[in-house]
mmCIF file of C-alpha atoms in Angstrom:
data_model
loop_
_atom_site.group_PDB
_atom_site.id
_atom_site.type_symbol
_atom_site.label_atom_id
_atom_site.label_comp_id
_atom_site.label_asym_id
_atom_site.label_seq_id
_atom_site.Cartn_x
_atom_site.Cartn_y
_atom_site.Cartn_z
ATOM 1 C CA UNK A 1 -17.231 14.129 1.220
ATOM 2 C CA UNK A 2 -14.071 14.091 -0.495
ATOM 3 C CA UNK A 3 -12.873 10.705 -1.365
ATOM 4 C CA UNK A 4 -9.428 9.921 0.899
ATOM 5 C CA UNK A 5 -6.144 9.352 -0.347
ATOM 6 C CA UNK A 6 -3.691 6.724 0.683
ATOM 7 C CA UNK A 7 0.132 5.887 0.379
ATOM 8 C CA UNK A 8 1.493 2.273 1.174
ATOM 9 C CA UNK A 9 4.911 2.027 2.789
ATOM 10 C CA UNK A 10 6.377 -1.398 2.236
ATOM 11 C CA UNK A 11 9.687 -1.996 4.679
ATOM 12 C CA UNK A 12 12.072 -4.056 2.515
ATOM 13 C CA UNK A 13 14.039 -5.217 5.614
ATOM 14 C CA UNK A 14 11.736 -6.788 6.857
ATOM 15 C CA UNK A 15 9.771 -7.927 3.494
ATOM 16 C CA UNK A 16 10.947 -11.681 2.775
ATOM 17 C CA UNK A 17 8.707 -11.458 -0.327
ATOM 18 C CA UNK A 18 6.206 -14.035 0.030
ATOM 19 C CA UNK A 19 3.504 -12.136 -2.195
ATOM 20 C CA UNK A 20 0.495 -12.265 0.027
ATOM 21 C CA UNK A 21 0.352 -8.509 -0.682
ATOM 22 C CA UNK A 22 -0.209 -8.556 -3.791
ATOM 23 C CA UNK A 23 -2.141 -11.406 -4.483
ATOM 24 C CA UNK A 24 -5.005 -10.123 -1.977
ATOM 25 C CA UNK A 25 -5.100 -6.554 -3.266
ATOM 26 C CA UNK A 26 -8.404 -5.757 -4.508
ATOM 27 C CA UNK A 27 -7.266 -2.803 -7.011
ATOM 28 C CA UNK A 28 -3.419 -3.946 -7.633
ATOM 29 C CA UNK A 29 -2.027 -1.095 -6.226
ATOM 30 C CA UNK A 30 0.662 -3.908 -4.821
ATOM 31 C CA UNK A 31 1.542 -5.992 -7.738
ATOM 32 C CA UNK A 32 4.541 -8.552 -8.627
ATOM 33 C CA UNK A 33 8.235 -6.911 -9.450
ATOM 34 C CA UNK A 34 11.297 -8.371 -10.033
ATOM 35 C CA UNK A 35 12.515 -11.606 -8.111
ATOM 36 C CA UNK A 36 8.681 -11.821 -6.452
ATOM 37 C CA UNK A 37 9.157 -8.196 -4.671
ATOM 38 C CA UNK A 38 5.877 -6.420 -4.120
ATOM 39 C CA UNK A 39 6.305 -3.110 -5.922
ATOM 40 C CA UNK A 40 3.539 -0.320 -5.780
ATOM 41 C CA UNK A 41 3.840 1.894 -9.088
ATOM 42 C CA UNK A 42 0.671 3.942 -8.199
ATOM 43 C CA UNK A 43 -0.441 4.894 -5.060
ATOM 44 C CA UNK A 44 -3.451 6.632 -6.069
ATOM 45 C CA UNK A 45 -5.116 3.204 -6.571
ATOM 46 C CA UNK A 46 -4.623 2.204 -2.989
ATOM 47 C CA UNK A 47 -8.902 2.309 -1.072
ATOM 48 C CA UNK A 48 -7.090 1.565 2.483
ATOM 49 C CA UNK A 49 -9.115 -1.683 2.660
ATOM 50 C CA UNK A 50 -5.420 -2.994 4.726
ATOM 51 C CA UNK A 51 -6.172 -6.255 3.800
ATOM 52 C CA UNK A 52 -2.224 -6.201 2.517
ATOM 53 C CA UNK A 53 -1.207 -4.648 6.027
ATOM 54 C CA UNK A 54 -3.144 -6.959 7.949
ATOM 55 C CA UNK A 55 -2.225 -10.472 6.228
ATOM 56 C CA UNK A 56 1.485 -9.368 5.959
ATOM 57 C CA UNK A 57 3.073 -11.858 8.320
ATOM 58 C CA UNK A 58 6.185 -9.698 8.600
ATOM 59 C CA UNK A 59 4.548 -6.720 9.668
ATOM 60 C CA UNK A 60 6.507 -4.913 5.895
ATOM 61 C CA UNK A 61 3.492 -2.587 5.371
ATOM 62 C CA UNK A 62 2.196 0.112 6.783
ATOM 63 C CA UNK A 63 -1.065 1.951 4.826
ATOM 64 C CA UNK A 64 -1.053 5.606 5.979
ATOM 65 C CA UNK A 65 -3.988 8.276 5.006
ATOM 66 C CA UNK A 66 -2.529 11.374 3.458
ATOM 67 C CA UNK A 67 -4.168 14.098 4.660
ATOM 68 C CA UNK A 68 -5.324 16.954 2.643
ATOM 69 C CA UNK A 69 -3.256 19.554 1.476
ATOM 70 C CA UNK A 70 -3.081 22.912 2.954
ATOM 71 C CA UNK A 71 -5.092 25.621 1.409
ATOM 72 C CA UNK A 72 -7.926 22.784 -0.349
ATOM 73 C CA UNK A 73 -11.398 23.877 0.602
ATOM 74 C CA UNK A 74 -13.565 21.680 2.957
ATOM 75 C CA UNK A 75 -16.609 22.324 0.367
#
């Protein structure tokens, strides 16, 4: 089974920059930037656990599979 890839939006309009995110990401894909913004610099690290999505009280994030890309084999 190939392992699944992930991308994590973060909505700055809405993100008031509390740093929940990024203090309850298990693999700190989400980590601190400037002025306490949540910044991701590699999405590749992101397991979809959505613990960031879920405890985001402004709704800012949004974890979204990326699907495979045309013309991979299946196995």
């Amino acid at each position: 089974m190939a392992k699944k890839h992930f991308r994590v939006d973060i909505n700055y309009n809405w993100c008031k920059s509390c740093g929940i995110c990024y203090n309850v990401c298990p693999t700190k894909t989400i980590v601190q930037g400037e002025m306490k913004r949540p910044k991701v610099e590699d999405h590749s690290k992101c397991i979809g656990c959505l613990m960031c999505e879920n405890l985001c009280p402004d709704f800012a994030i949004n974890i979204v599979e990326i699907s495979e890309k045309v013309g991979e084999k299946n196995g």
